[in-house]
mmCIF file of C-alpha atoms and ligand atoms in Angstrom:
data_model
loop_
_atom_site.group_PDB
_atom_site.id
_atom_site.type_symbol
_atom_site.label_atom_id
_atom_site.label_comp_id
_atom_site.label_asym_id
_atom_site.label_seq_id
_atom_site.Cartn_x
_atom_site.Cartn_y
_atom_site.Cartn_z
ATOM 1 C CA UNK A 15 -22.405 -8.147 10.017
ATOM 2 C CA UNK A 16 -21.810 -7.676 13.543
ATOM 3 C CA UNK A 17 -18.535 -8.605 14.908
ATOM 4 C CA UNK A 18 -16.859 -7.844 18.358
ATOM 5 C CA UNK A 19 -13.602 -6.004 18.379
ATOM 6 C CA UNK A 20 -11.574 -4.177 20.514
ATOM 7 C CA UNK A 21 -11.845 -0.361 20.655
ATOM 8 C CA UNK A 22 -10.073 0.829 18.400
ATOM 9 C CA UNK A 23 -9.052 -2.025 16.483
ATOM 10 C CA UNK A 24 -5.944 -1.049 14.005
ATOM 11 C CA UNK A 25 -5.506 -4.049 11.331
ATOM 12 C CA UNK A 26 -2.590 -3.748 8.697
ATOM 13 C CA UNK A 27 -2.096 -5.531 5.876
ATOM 14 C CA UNK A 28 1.015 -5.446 4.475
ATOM 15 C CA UNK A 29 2.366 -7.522 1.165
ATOM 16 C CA UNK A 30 3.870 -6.893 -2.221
ATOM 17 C CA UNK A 31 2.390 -5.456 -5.269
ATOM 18 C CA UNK A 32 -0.464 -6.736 -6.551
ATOM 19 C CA UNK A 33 -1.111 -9.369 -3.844
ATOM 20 C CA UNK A 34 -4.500 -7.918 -3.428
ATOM 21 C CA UNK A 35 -4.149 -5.603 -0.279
ATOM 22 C CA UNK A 36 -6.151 -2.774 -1.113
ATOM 23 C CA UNK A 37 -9.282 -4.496 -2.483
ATOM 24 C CA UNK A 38 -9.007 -7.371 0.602
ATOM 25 C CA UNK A 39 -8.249 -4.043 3.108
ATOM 26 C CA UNK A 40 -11.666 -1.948 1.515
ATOM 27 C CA UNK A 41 -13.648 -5.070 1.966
ATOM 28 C CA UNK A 42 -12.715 -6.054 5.302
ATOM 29 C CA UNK A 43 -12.986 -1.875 6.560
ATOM 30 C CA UNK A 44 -16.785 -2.285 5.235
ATOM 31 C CA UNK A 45 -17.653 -5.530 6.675
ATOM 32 C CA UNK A 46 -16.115 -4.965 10.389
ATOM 33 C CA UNK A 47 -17.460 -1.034 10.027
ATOM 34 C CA UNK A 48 -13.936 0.931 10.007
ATOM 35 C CA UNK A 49 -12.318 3.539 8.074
ATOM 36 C CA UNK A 50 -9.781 2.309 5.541
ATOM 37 C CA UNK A 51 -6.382 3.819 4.751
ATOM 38 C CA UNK A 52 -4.747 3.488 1.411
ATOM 39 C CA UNK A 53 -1.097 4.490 2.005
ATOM 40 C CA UNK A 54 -0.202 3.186 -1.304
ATOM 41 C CA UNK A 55 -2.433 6.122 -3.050
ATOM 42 C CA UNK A 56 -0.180 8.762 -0.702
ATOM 43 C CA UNK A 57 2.795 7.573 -1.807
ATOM 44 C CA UNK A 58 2.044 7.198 -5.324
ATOM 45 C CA UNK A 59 0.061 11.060 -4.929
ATOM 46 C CA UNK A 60 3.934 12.297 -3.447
ATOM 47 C CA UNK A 61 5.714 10.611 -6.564
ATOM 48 C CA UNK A 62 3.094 12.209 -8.975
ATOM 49 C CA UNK A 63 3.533 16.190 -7.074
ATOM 50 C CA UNK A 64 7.295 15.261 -7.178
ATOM 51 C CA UNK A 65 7.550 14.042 -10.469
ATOM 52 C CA UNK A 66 5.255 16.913 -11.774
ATOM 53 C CA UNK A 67 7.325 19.744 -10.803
ATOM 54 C CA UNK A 68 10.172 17.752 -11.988
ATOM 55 C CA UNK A 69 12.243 16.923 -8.827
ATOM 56 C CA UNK A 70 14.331 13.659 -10.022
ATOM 57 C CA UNK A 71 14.003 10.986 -7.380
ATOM 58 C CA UNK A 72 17.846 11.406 -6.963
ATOM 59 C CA UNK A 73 17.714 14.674 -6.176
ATOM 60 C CA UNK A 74 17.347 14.229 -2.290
ATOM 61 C CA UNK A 75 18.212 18.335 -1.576
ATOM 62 C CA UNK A 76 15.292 18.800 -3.795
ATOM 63 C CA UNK A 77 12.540 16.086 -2.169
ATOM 64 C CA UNK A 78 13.389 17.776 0.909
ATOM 65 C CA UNK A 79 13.302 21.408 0.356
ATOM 66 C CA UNK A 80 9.596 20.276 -1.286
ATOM 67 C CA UNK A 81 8.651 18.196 1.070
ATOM 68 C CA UNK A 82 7.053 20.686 3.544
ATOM 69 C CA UNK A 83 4.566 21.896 0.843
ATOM 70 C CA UNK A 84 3.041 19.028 -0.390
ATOM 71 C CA UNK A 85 -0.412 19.057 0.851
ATOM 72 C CA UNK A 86 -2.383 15.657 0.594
ATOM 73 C CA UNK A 87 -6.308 15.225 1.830
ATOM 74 C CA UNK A 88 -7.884 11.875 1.717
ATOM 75 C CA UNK A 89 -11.719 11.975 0.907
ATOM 76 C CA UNK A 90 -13.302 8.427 1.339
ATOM 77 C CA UNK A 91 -11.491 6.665 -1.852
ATOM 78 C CA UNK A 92 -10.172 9.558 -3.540
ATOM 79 C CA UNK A 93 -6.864 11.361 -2.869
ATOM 80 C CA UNK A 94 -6.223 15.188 -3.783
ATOM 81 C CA UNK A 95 -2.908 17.020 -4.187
ATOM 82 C CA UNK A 96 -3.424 20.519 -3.109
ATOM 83 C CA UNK A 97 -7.278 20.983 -4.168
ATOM 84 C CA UNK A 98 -6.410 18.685 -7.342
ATOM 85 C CA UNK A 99 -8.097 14.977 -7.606
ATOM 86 C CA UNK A 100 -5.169 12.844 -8.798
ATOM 87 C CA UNK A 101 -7.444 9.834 -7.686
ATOM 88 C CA UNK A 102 -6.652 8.741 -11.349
ATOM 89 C CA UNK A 103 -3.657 10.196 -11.761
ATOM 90 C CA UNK A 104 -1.488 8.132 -9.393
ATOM 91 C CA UNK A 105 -2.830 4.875 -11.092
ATOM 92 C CA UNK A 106 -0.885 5.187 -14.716
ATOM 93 C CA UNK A 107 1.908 2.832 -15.227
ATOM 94 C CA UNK A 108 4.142 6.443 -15.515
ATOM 95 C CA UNK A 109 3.366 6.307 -11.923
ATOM 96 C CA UNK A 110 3.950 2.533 -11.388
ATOM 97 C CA UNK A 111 7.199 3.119 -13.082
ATOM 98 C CA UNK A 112 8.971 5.805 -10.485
ATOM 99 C CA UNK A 113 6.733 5.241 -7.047
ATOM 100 C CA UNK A 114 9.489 2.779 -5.555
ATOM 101 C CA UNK A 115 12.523 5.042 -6.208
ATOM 102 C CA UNK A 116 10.381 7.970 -4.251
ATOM 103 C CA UNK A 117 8.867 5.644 -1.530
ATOM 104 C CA UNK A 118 12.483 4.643 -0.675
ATOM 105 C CA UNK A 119 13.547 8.201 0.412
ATOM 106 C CA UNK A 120 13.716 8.448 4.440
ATOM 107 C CA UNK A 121 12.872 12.011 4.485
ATOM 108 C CA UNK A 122 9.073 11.324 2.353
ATOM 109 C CA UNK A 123 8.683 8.480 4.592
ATOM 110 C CA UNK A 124 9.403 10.521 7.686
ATOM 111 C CA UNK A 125 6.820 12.870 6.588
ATOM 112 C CA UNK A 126 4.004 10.434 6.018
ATOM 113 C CA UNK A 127 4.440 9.030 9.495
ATOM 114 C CA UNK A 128 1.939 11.627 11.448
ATOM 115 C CA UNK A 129 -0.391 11.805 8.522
ATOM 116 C CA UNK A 130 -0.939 7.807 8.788
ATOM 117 C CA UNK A 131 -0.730 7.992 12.349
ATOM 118 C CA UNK A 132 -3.647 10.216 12.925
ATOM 119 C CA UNK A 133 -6.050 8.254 10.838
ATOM 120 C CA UNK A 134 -6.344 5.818 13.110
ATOM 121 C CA UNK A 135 -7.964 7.734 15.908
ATOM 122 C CA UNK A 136 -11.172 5.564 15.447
ATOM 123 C CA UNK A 137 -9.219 2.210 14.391
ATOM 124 C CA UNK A 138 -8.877 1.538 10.805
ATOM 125 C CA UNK A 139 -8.037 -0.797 8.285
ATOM 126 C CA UNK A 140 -4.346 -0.031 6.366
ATOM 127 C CA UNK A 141 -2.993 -1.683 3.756
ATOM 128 C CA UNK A 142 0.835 -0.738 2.414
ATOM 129 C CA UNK A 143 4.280 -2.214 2.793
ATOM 130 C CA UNK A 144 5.186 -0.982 6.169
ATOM 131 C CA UNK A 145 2.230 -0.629 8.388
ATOM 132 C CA UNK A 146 2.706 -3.939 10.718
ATOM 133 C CA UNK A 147 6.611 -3.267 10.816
ATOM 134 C CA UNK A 148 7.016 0.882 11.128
ATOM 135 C CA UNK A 149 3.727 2.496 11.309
ATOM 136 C CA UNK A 150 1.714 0.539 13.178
ATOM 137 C CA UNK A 151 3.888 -1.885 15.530
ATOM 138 C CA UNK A 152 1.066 -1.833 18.342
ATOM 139 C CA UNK A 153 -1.857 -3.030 15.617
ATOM 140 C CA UNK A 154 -3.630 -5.829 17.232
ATOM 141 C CA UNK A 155 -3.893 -7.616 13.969
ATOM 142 C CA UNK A 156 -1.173 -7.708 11.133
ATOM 143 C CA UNK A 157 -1.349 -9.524 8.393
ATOM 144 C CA UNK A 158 0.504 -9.785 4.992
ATOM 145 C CA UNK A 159 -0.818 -11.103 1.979
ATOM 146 C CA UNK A 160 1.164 -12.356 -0.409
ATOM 147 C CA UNK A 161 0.859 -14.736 -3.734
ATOM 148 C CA UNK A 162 3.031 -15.241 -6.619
ATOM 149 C CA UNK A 163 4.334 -13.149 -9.095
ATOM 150 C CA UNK A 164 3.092 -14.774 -11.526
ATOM 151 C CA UNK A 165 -0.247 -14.548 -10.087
ATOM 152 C CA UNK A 166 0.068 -10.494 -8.850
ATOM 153 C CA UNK A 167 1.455 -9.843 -12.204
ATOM 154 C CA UNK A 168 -1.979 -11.382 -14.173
ATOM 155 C CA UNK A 169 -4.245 -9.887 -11.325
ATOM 156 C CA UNK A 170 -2.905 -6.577 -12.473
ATOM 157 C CA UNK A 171 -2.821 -7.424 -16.320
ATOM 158 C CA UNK A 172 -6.545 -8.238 -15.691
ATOM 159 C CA UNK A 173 -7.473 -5.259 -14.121
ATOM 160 C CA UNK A 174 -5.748 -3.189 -16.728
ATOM 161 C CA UNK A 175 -7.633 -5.170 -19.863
ATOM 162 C CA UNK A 176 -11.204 -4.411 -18.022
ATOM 163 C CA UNK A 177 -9.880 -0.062 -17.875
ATOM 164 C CA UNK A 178 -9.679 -0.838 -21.865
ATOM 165 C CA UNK A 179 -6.197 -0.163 -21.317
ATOM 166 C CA UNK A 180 -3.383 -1.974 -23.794
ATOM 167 C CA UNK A 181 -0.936 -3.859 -21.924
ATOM 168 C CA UNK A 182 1.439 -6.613 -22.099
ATOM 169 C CA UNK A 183 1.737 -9.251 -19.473
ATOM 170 C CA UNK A 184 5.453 -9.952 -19.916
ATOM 171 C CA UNK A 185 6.081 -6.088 -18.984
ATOM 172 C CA UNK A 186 4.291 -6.073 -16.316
ATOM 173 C CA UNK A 187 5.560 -9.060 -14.681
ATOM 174 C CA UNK A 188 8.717 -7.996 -15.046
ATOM 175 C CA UNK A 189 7.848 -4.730 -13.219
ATOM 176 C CA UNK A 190 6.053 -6.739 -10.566
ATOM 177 C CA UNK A 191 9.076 -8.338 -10.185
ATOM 178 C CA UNK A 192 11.683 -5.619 -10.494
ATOM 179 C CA UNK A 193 9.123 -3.674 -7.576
ATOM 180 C CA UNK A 194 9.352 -6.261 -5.056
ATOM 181 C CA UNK A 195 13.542 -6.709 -5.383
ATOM 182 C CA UNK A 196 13.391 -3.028 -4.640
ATOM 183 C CA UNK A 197 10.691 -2.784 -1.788
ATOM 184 C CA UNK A 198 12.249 -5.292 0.147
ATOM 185 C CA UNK A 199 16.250 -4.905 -0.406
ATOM 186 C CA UNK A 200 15.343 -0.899 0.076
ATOM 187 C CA UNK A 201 17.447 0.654 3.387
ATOM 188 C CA UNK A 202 14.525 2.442 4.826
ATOM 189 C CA UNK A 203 11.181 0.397 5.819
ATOM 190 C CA UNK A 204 11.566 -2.500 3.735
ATOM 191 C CA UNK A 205 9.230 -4.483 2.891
ATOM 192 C CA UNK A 206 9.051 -8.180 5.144
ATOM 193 C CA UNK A 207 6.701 -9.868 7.332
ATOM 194 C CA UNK A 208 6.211 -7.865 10.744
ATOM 195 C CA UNK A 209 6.575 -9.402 14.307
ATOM 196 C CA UNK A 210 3.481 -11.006 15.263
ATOM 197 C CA UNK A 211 2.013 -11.064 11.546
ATOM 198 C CA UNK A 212 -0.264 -13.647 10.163
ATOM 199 C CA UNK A 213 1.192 -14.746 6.393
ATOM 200 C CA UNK A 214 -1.552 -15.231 4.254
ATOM 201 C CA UNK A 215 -0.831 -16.647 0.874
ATOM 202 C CA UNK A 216 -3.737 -16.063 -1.713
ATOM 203 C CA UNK A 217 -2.367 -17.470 -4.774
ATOM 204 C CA UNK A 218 -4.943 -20.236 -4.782
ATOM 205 C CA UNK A 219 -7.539 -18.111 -2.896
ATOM 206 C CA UNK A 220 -10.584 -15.753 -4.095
ATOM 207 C CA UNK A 221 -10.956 -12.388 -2.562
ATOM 208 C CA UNK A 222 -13.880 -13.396 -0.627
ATOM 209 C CA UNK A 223 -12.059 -16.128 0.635
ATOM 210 C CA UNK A 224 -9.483 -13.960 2.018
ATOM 211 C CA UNK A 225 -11.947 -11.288 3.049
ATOM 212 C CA UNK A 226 -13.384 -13.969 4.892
ATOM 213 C CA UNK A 227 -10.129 -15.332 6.700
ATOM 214 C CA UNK A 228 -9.383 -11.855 7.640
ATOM 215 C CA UNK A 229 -12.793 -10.967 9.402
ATOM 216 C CA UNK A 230 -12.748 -13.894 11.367
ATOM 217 C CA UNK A 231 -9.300 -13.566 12.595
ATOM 218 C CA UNK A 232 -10.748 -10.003 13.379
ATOM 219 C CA UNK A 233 -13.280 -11.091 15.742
ATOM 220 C CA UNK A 234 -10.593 -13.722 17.689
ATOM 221 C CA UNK A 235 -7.688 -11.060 18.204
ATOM 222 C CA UNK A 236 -8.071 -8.579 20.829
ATOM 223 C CA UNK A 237 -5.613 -5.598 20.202
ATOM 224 C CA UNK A 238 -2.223 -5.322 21.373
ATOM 225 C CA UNK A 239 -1.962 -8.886 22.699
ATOM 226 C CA UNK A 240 -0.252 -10.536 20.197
ATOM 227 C CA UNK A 241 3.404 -9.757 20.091
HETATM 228 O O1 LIG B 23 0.416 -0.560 -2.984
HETATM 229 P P1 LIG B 23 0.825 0.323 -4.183
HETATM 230 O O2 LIG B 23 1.282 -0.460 -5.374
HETATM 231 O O3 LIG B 23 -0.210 1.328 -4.518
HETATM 232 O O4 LIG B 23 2.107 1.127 -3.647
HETATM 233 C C1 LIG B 23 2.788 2.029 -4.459
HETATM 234 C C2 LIG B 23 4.254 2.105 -4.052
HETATM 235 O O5 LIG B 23 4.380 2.768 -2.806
HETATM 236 C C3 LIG B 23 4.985 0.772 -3.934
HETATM 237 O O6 LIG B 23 6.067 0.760 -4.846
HETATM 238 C C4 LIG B 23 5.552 0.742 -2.568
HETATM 239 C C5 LIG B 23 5.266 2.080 -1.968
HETATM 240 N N1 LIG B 23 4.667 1.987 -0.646
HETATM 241 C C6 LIG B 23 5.511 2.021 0.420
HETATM 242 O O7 LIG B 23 6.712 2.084 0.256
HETATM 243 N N2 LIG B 23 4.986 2.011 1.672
HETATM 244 C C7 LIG B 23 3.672 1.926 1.870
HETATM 245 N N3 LIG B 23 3.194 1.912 3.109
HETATM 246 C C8 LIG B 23 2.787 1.878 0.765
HETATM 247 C C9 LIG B 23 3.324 1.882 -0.495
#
């Protein structure tokens, strides 16, 4: 599909877990031909190196002192920590469990900012919790996608059940639920609608639908002229 866009067009999408981001954000990056950035796979990659070499998310000497080694690449969807493919990895409910209590530190956020930044050289597509609000104020379209708990929470007990994986949907909607309080009453980048955004609510809506919404709000918005 051919669709005229400003050059380079930055879209974020922003929203709480499970809402659908990442799949809506790969699907729109294919159709309107632009790299996609899953900042949710960096932070959860940070929380794994972290939590591997046993720094405690309290221990905020410790993150620090680490910080400056921890070397990420991004390879089309896969995510290595120094030389190591953790594309699986960062996806374990171990994971799901501690990401939020990392991804609130200032000083790991701090050091993501360049790293995000400088994807977006050719435009891009990036999907997170802060993108619209911290990363990328300037994107000339922001969106965030949210549903209902109740609805994130079964998307993700779904999508566990088809990895063959045993899980119970009471858990995880209590985690669901327990992530967002923290993402959006954290101190540094919480998570909330950014200036300018577009709220899209997809509890009633397919993927494609969205997808759809999203690629044709695409074409309309020129960059930078919405705020
Ligand atoms: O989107 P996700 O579930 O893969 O994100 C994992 C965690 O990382 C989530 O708890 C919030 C955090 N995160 C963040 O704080 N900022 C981002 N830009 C992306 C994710």
């Amino acid at each position: 599909m051919s669709i005229k866009t400003p050059d380079p067009l930055v879209i974020t999408i922003d929203g709480p877990a499970g809402a659908g981001k990442s799949t809506v954000a790969r699907m729109v990056a294919e159709t309107i031909g632009l790299p996609y950035l899953d900042t949710g796979a960096i932070y959860r990659a940070i929380a794994w190196w972290l939590n591997g070499m046993g720094i405690d998310p309290s221990d905020e000497n410790g993150i620090r002192k680490a910080l400056p080694c921890f070397s990420v690449s991004l390879c089309g969807s896969g995510i290595s920590v120094a030389g190591k493919d953790v594309s699986k990895e960062i996806r374990g409910t171990e994971i799901d469990k501690i990401v939020s209590l990392y991804a609130a530190h200032k000083a790991i956020r701090e050091s993501l900012l360049d790293l995000q930044r400088k994807q977006a050289a050719d435009g891009l597509v990036a999907d997170g919790r802060d993108m619209g609000t911290v990363v990328f104020p300037d994107a000339g379209l922001k969106i965030f996608l949210t549903a209902s708990a109740e609805e994130r929470a079964m998307r993700r007990y779904k999508e566990r059940v088809s990895r063959g994986e045993k899980v119970n949907y009471e858990e995880i909607l209590k985690q669901v639920k327990e992530r967002d309080l923290y993402d959006i009453n954290r101190e540094e980048a919480p998570l909330r609608p950014a200036s300018g955004c577009i709220i899209l609510d997809s509890t009633s809506m397919t993927i494609k639908e969205v997808v759809d919404v999203i690629v044709s709000l695409a074409g309309e918005f020129g960059a930078n002229d919405r705020n």
